[in-house]
GROMACS .gro file of C-alpha atoms in nm:
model
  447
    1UNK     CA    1   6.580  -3.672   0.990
    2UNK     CA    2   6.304  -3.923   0.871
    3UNK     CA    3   6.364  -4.107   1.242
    4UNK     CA    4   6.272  -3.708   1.401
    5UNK     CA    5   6.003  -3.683   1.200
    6UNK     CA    6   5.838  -3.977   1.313
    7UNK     CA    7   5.897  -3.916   1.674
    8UNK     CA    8   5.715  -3.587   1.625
    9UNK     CA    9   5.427  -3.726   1.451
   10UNK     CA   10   5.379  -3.949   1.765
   11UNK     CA   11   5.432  -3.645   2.036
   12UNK     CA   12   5.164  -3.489   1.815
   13UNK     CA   13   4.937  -3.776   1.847
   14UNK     CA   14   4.980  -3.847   2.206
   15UNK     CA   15   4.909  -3.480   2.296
   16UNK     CA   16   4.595  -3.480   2.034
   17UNK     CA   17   4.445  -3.794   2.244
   18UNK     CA   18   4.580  -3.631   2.618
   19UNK     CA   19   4.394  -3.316   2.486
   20UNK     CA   20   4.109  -3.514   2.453
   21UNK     CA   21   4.051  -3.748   2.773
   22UNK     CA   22   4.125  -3.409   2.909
   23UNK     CA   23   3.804  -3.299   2.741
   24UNK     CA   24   3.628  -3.575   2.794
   25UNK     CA   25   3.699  -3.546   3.155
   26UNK     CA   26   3.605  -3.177   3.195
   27UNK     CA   27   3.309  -3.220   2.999
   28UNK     CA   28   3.196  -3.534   3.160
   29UNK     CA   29   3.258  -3.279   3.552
   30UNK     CA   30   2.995  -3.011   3.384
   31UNK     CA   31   2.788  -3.287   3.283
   32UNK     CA   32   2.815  -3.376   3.650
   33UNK     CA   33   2.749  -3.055   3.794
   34UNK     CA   34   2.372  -3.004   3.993
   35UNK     CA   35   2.190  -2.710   3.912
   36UNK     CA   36   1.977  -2.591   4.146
   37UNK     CA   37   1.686  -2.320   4.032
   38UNK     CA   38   1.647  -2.024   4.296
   39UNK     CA   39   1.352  -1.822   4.290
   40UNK     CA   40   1.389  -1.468   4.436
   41UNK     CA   41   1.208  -1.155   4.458
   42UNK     CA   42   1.347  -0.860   4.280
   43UNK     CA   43   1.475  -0.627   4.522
   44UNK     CA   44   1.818  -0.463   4.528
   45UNK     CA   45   1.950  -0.686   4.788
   46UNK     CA   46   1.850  -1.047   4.594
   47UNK     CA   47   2.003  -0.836   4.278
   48UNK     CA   48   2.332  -0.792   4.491
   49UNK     CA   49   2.280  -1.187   4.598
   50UNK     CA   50   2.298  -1.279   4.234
   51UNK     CA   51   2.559  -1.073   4.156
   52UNK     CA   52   2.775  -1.231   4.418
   53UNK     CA   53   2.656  -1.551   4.352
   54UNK     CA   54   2.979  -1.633   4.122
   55UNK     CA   55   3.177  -1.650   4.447
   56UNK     CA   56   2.978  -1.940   4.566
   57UNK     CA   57   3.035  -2.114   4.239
   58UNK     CA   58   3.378  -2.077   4.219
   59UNK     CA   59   3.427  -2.265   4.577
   60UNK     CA   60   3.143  -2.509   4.459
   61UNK     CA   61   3.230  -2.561   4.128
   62UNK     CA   62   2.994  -2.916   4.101
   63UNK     CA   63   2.680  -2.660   4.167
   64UNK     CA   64   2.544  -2.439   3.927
   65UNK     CA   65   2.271  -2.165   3.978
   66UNK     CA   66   1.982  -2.083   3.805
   67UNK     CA   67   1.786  -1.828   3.893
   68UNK     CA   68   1.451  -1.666   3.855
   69UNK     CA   69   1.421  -1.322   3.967
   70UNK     CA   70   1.014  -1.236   4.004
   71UNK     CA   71   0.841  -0.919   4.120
   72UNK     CA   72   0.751  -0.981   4.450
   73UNK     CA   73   0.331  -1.051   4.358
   74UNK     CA   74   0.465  -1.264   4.080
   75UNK     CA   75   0.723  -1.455   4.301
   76UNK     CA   76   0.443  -1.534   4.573
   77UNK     CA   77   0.189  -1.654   4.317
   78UNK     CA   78   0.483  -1.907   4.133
   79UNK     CA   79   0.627  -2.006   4.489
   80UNK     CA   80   0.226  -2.120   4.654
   81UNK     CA   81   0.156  -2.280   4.285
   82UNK     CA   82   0.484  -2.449   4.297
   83UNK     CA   83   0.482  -2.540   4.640
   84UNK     CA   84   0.046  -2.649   4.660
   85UNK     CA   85   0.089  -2.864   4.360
   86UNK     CA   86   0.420  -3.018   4.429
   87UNK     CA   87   0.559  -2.926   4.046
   88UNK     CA   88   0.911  -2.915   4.189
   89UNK     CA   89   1.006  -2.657   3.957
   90UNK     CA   90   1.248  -2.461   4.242
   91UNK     CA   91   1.490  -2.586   4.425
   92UNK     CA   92   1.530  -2.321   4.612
   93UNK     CA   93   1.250  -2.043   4.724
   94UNK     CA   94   1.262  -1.686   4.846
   95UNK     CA   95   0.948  -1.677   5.136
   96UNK     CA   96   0.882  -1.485   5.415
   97UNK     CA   97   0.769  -1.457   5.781
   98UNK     CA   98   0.415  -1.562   5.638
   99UNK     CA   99   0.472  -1.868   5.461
  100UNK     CA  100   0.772  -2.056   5.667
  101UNK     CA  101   0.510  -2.162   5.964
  102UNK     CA  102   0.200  -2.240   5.738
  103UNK     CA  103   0.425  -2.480   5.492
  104UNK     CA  104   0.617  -2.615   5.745
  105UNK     CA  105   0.321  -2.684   5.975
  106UNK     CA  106   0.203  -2.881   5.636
  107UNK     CA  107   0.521  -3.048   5.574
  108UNK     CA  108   0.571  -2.882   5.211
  109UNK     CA  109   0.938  -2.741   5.328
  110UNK     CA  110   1.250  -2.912   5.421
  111UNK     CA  111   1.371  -2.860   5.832
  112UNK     CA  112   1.700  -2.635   5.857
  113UNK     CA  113   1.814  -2.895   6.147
  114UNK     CA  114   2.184  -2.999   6.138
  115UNK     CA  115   2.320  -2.670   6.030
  116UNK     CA  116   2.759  -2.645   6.081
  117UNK     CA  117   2.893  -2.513   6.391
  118UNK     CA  118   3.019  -2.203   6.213
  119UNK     CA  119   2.710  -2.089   6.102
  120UNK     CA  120   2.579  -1.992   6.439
  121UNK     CA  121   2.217  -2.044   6.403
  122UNK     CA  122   2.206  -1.838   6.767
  123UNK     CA  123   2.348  -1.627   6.584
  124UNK     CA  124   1.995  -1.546   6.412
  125UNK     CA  125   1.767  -1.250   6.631
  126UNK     CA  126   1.580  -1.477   6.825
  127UNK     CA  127   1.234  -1.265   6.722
  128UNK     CA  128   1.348  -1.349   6.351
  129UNK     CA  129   1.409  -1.723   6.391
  130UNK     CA  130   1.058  -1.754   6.573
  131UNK     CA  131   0.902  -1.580   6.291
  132UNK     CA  132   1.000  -1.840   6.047
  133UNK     CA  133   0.948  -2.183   6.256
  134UNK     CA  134   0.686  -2.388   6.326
  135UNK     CA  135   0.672  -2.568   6.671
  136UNK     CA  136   1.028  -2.470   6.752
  137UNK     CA  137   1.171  -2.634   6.416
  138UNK     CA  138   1.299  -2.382   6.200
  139UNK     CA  139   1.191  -2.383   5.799
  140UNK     CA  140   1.354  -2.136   5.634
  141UNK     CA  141   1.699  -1.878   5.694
  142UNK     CA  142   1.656  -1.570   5.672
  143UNK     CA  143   1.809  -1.298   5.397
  144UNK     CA  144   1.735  -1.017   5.535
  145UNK     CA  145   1.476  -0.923   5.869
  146UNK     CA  146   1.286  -0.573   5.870
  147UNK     CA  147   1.024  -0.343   6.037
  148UNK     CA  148   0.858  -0.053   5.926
  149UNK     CA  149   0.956   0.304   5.973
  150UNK     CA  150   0.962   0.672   5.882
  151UNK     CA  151   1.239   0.826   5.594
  152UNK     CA  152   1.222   1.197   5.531
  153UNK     CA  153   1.471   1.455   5.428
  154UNK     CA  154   1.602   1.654   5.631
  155UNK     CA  155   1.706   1.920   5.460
  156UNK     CA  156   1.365   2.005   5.289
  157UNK     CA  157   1.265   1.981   5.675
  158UNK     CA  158   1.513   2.230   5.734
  159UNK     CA  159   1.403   2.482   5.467
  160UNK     CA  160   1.047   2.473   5.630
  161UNK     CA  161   1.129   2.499   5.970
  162UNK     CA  162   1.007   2.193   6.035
  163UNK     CA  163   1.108   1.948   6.287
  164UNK     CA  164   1.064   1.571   6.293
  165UNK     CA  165   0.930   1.404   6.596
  166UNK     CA  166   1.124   1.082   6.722
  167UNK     CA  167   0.799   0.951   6.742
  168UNK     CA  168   0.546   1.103   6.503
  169UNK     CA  169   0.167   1.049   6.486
  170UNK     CA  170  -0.024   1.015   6.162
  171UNK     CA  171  -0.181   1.338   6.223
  172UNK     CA  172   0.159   1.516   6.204
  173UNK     CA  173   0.297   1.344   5.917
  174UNK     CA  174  -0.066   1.459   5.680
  175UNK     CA  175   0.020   1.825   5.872
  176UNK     CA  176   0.400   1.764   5.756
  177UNK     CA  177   0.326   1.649   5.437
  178UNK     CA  178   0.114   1.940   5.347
  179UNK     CA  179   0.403   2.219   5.426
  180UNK     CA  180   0.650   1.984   5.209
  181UNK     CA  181   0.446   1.925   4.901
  182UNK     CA  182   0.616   2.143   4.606
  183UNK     CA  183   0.443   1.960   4.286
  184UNK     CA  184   0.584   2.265   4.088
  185UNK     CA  185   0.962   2.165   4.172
  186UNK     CA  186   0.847   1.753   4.128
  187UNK     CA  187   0.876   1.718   4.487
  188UNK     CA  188   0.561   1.522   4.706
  189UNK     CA  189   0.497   1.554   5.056
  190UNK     CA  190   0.457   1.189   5.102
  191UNK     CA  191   0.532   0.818   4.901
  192UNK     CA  192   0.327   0.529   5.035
  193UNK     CA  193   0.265   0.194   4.892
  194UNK     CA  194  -0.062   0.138   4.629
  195UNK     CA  195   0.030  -0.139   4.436
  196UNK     CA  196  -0.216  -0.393   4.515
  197UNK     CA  197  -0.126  -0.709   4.667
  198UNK     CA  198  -0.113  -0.878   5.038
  199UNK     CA  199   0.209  -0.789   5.093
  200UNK     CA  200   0.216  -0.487   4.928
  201UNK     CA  201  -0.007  -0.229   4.988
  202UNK     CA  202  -0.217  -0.407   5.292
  203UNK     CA  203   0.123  -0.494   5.444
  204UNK     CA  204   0.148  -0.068   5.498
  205UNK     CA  205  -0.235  -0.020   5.557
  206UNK     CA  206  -0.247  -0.332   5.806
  207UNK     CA  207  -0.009  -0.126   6.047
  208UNK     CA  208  -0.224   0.169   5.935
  209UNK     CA  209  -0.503   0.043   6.055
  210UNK     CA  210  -0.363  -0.145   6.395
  211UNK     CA  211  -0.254   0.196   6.508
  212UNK     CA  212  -0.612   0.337   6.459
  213UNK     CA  213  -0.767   0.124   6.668
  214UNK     CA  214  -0.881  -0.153   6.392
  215UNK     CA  215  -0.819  -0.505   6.300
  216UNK     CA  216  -0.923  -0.750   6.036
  217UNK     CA  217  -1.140  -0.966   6.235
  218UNK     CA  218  -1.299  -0.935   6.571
  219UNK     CA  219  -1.221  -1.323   6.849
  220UNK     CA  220  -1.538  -1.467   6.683
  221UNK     CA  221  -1.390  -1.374   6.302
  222UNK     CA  222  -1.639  -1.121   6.175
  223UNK     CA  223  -1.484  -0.899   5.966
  224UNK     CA  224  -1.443  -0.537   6.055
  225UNK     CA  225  -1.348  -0.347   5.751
  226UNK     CA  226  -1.641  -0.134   5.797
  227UNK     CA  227  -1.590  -0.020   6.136
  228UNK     CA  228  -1.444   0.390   6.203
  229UNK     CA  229  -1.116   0.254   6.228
  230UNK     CA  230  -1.063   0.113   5.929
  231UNK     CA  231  -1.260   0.395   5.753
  232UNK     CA  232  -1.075   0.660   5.918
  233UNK     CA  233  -0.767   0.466   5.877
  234UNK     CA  234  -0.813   0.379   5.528
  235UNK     CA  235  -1.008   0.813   5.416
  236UNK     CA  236  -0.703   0.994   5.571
  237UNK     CA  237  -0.464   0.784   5.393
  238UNK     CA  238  -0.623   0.830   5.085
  239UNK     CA  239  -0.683   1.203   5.115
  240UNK     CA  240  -0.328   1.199   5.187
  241UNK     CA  241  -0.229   1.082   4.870
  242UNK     CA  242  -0.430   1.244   4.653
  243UNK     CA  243  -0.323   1.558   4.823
  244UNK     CA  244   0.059   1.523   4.870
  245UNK     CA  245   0.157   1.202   4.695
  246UNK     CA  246   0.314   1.157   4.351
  247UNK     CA  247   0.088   1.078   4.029
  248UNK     CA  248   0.016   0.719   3.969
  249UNK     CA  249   0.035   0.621   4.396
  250UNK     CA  250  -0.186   0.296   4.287
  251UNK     CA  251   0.082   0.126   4.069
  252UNK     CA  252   0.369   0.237   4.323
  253UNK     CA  253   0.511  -0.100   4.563
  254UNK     CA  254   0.824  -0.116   4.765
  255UNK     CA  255   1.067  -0.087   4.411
  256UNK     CA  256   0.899   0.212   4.263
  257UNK     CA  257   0.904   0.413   4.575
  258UNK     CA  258   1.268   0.347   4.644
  259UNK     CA  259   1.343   0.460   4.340
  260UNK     CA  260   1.104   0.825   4.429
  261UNK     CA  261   1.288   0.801   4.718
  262UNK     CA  262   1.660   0.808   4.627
  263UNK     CA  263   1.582   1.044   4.295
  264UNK     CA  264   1.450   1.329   4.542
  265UNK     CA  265   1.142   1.355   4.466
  266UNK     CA  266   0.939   1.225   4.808
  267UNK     CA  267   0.962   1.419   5.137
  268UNK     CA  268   0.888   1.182   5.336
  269UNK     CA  269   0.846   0.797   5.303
  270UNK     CA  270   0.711   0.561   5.536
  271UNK     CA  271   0.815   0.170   5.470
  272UNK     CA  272   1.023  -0.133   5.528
  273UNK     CA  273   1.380  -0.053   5.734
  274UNK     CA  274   1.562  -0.275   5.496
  275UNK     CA  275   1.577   0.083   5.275
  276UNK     CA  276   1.789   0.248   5.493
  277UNK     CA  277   2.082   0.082   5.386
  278UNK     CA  278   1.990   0.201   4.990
  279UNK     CA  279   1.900   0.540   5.119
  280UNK     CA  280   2.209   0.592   5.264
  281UNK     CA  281   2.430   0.466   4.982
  282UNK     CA  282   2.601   0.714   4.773
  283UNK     CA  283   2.611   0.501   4.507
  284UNK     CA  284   2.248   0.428   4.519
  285UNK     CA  285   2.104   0.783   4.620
  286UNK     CA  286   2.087   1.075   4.520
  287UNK     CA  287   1.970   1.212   4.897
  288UNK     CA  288   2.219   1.006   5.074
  289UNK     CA  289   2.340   1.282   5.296
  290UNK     CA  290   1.997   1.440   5.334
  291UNK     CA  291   1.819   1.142   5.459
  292UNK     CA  292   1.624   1.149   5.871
  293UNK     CA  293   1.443   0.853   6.013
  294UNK     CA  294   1.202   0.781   6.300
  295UNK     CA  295   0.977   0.522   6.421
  296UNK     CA  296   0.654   0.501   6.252
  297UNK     CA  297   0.384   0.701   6.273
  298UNK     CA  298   0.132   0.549   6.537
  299UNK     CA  299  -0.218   0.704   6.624
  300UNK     CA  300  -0.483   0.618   6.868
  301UNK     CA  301  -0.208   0.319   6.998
  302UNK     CA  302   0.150   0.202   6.957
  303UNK     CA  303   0.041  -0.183   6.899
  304UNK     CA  304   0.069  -0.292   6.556
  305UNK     CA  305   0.216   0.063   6.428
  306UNK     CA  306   0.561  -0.139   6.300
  307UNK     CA  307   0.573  -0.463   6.112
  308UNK     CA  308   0.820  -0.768   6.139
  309UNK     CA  309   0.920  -0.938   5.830
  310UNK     CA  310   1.201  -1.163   5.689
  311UNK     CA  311   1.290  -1.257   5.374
  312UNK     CA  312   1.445  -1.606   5.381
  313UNK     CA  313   1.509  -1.910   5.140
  314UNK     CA  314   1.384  -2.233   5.215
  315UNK     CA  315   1.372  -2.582   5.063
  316UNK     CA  316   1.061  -2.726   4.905
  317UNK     CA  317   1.026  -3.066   4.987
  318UNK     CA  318   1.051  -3.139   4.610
  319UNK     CA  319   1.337  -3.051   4.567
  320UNK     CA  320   1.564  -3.367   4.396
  321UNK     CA  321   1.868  -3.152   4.556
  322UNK     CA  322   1.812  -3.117   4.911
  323UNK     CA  323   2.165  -3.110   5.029
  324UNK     CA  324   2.329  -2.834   4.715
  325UNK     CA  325   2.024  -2.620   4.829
  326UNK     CA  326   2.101  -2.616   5.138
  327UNK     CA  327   2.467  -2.520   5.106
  328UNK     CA  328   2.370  -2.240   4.896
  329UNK     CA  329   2.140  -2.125   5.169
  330UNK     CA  330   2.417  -2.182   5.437
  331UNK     CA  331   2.627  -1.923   5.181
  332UNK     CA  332   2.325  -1.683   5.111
  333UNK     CA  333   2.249  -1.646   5.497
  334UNK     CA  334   2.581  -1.651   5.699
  335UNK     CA  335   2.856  -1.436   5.826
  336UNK     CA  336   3.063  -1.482   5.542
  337UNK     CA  337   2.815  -1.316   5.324
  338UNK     CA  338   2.762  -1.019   5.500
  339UNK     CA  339   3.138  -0.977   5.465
  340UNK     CA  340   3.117  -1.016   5.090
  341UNK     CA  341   2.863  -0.779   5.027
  342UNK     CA  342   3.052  -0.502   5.265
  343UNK     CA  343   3.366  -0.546   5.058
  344UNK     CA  344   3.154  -0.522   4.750
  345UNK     CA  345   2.890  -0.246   4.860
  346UNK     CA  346   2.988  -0.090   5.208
  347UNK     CA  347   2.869  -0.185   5.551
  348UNK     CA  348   2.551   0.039   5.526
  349UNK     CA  349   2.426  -0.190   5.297
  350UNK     CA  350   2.491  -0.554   5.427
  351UNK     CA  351   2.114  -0.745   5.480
  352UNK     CA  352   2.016  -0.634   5.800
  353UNK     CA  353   1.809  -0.729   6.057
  354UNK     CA  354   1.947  -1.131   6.083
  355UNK     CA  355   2.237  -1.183   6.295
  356UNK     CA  356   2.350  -1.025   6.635
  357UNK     CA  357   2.696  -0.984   6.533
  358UNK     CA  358   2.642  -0.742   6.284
  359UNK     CA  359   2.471  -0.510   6.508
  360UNK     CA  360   2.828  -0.551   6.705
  361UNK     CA  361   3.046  -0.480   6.424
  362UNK     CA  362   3.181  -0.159   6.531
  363UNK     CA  363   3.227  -0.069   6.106
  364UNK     CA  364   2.842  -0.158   6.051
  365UNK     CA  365   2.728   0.071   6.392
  366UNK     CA  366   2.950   0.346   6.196
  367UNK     CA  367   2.841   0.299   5.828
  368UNK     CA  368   2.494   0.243   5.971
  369UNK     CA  369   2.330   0.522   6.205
  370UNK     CA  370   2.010   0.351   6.165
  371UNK     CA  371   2.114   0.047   6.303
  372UNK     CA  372   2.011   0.068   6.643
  373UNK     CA  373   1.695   0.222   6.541
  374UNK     CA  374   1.618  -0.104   6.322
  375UNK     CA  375   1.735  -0.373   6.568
  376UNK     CA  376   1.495  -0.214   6.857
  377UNK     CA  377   1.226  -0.207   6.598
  378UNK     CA  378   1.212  -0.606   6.494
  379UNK     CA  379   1.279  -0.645   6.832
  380UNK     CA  380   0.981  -0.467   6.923
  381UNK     CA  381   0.754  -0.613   6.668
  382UNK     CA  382   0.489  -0.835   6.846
  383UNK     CA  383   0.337  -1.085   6.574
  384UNK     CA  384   0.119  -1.231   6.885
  385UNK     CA  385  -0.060  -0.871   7.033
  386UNK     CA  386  -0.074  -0.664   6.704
  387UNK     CA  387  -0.374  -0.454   6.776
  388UNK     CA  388  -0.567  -0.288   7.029
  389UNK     CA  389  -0.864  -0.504   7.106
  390UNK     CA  390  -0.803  -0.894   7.099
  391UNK     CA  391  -0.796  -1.103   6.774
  392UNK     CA  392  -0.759  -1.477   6.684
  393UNK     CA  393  -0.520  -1.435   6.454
  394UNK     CA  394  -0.155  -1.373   6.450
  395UNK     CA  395   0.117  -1.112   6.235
  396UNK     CA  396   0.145  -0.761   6.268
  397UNK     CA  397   0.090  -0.697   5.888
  398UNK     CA  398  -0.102  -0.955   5.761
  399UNK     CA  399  -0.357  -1.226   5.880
  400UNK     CA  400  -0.166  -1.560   5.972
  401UNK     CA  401  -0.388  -1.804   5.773
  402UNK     CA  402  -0.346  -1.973   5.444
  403UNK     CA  403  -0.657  -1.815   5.303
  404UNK     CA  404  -0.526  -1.434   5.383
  405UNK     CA  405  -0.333  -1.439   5.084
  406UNK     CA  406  -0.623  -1.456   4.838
  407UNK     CA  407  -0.857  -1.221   5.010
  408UNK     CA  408  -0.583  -1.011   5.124
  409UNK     CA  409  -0.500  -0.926   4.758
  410UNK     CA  410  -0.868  -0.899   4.656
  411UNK     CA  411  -0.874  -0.632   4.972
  412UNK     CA  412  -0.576  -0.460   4.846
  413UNK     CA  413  -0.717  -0.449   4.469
  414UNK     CA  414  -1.027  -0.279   4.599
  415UNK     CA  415  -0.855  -0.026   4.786
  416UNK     CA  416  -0.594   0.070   4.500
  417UNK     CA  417  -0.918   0.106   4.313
  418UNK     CA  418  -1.067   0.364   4.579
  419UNK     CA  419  -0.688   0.559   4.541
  420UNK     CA  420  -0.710   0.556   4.150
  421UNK     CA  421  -1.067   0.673   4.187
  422UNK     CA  422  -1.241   0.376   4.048
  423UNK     CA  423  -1.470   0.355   4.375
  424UNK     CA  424  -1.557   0.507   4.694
  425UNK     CA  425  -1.358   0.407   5.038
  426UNK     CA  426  -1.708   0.308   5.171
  427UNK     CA  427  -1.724   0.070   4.869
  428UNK     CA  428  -1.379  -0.091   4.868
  429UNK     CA  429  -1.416  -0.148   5.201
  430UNK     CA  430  -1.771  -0.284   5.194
  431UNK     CA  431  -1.665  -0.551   4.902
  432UNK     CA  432  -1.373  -0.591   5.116
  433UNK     CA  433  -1.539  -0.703   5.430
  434UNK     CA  434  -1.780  -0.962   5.207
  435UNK     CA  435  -1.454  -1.105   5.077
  436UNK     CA  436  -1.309  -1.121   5.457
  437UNK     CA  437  -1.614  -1.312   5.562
  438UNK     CA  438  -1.683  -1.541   5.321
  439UNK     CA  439  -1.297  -1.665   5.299
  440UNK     CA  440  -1.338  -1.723   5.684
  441UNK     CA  441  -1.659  -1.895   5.723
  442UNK     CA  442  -1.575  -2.112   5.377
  443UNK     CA  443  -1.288  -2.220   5.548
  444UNK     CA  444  -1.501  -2.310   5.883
  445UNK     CA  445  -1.314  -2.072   6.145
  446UNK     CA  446  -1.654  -1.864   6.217
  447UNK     CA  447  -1.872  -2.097   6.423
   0.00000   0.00000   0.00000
């Protein structure tokens, strides 16, 4: 008996120090691990990214994520401060059609070159891949791709006797908008952006005012934010708000009129196609099966009346990490994704406007009547001839120059100001075209 005893005592200690290399071991393989820090903006479809996320650890298990989730002003002031100072504090960044040329053109990103066979870089829209490379080379992959377009419901339409051109001009929607309008039942005629900000509200009004005949900057770069175009552009749209748009229109961005949007409570919404796919999920919307779309509204000219965007993650050249970032991006971006997030959310809402092949999935062309409608749209974008008369700049819905992003939100601040009543149209534009000017000449591009 004393002989089993003793043998037991031993099996206990040998297990006791197993258990404990075994520890050692696993803790020393965390210890191990990279974590890499991923700044995103906070829109549903990064929300669904993080959510998903866990599958990417669980086949990388020597990678962990952390991530930062920003409101998009927030994200694009912490990604330029990050990215101008060289802080390193992201490994990974969310960025978009304006930054990928201008910080690859300064050598502040990391190339996408030698990506795998299977993740089909040609895979990519060709208009989308252009948008976010630099001499050919290629600086960030993108999330998600969008234009611009018109939402309304149709069965308020209906009830009016209303009918929605394929095409409609700005005049129609203000006449449209007017018949819709029940305050009384917490229904508005109309959501548009006012949340001030570059890519916010001047991202809508920019397309705004290329359809009405304006644009920022004339070939010599004199400002013209206080020519009829913009004024007329810039009046109507306000007079439109204040007539048929919900209370508060100056704090309302991209988020806040999604969420007007899906809760029933805007007739008709004119924005980014990447809301389709939320508008028409059930689980999302509360108008799912009442939703319409059609191009967006132009007015004096087609040029510039739809914007072409992508939100992409790219690589800071900080980054101690390079190669883990870059598999996460290889994860976040390819076809293997948009499989993941069909299985998880339907094929409405995979990130659209990226890869051919999702256009040919016969499920997505079935889940998704406004796919067609989208792909022609980013297609038909054209960064390089957004307005009317000729300009020296490129992008469709926002000046493509480093210094755009400052005055462009001082712009934008001035004209939420005009909608919240703080100041006449004629001023915000006025202070607006002394900002222009000054930004441009400071930075020697008037001669």
């Amino acid at each position: 008996m004393q002989s089993n005893l003793g043998s037991a005592r031993r099996f206990a200690r040998r297990a006791i120090a197993m258990a404990a290399v075994a520890c050692a071991a696993g803790g020393a393989a965390n210890a191990m691990a990279a974590t890499i820090t991923i700044a995103v903006v906070n829109n549903p479809d990064m929300i669904e990214m993080k959510k998903l996320s866990s599958d990417f650890e669980k086949s990388n298990p020597d990678i962990k994520l952390n991530w930062v989730v920003l409101e998009e002003n927030v994200l694009r002031q912490r990604a330029t401060t990050d990215i101008t100072t060289g802080s390193g504090q992201f490994d990974v960044m969310m960025i978009g059609a304006y930054e990928a040329p201008q910080w690859g053109k300064r050598g502040w990103l990391s190339p996408m070159s030698n990506l795998p066979a299977d993740y089909d870089v040609n895979d990519v829209m060709k208009p989308v891949r252009d948008s976010l490379s630099y001499n050919g080379t290629l600086y960030a992959l993108p999330f998600y791709a969008e234009s611009s377009m018109t939402f309304y419901r149709t069965d308020l339409f209906k009830a009016k006797g209303i009918t929605m051109p394929p095409k409609p001009t700005y005049d129609q929607i203000a006449e449209f908008a007017d018949k819709l309008t029940d305050k009384s039942a917490g229904v508005y005629g109309i959501c548009l952006r006012g949340k001030a900000g570059w890519g916010e509200n001047m991202a809508y009004l920019t397309t705004r005012v290329n359809t009405y005949g304006g644009r920022w900057f004339d070939d010599k770069w004199d400002a013209q934010l206080t020519t009829p175009e913009w004024k007329k552009a810039v009046s109507s749209y306000i007079d439109l708000m204040k007539k048929d748009g919900p209370p508060g229109a100056s704090s309302n961005g991209f988020n806040e009129n999604l969420t007007l949007m899906t809760s029933g409570k805007c007739a008709m919404w004119i924005d980014a196609t990447v809301a389709a796919g939320m508008l028409y999920n059930k689980s999302q919307s509360q108008v799912a099966d009442k939703i319409g779309f059609a191009a967006a509204p132009t007015e004096v000219t087609p040029k510039g009346s739809h914007w072409l965007w992508a939100w992409a993650l790219a690589i800071p050249k900080t980054s101690k990490k390079q190669d883990d970032a870059k598999k996460f991006i290889e994860w976040a971006t390819g076809k293997p994704y948009i499989e993941l997030v069909a299985k998880d959310e339907g094929w409405a809402s995979v990130p659209p406007g990226t890869r051919e092949s999702t256009y040919n999935r016969p499920e997505y062309k079935q889940a998704a009547p406004f796919a067609e409608f989208v792909e022609n749209a980013i297609k038909t974008a054209d960064p390089n001839h957004p307005t009317e008369k000729p300009v020296p700049y490129t992008g469709v819905q926002f000046v493509g120059i480093p210094e755009f992003q400052s005055f462009g939100t001082v712009v934008g601040q001035s004209i939420a100001g005009a909608l919240a009543g703080q100041m006449s149209v004629d001023q915000a534009l006025a202070a607006g075209n002394a900002t222009a000017n000054r930004a441009v000449k400071q930075a020697g591009y008037q001669k």
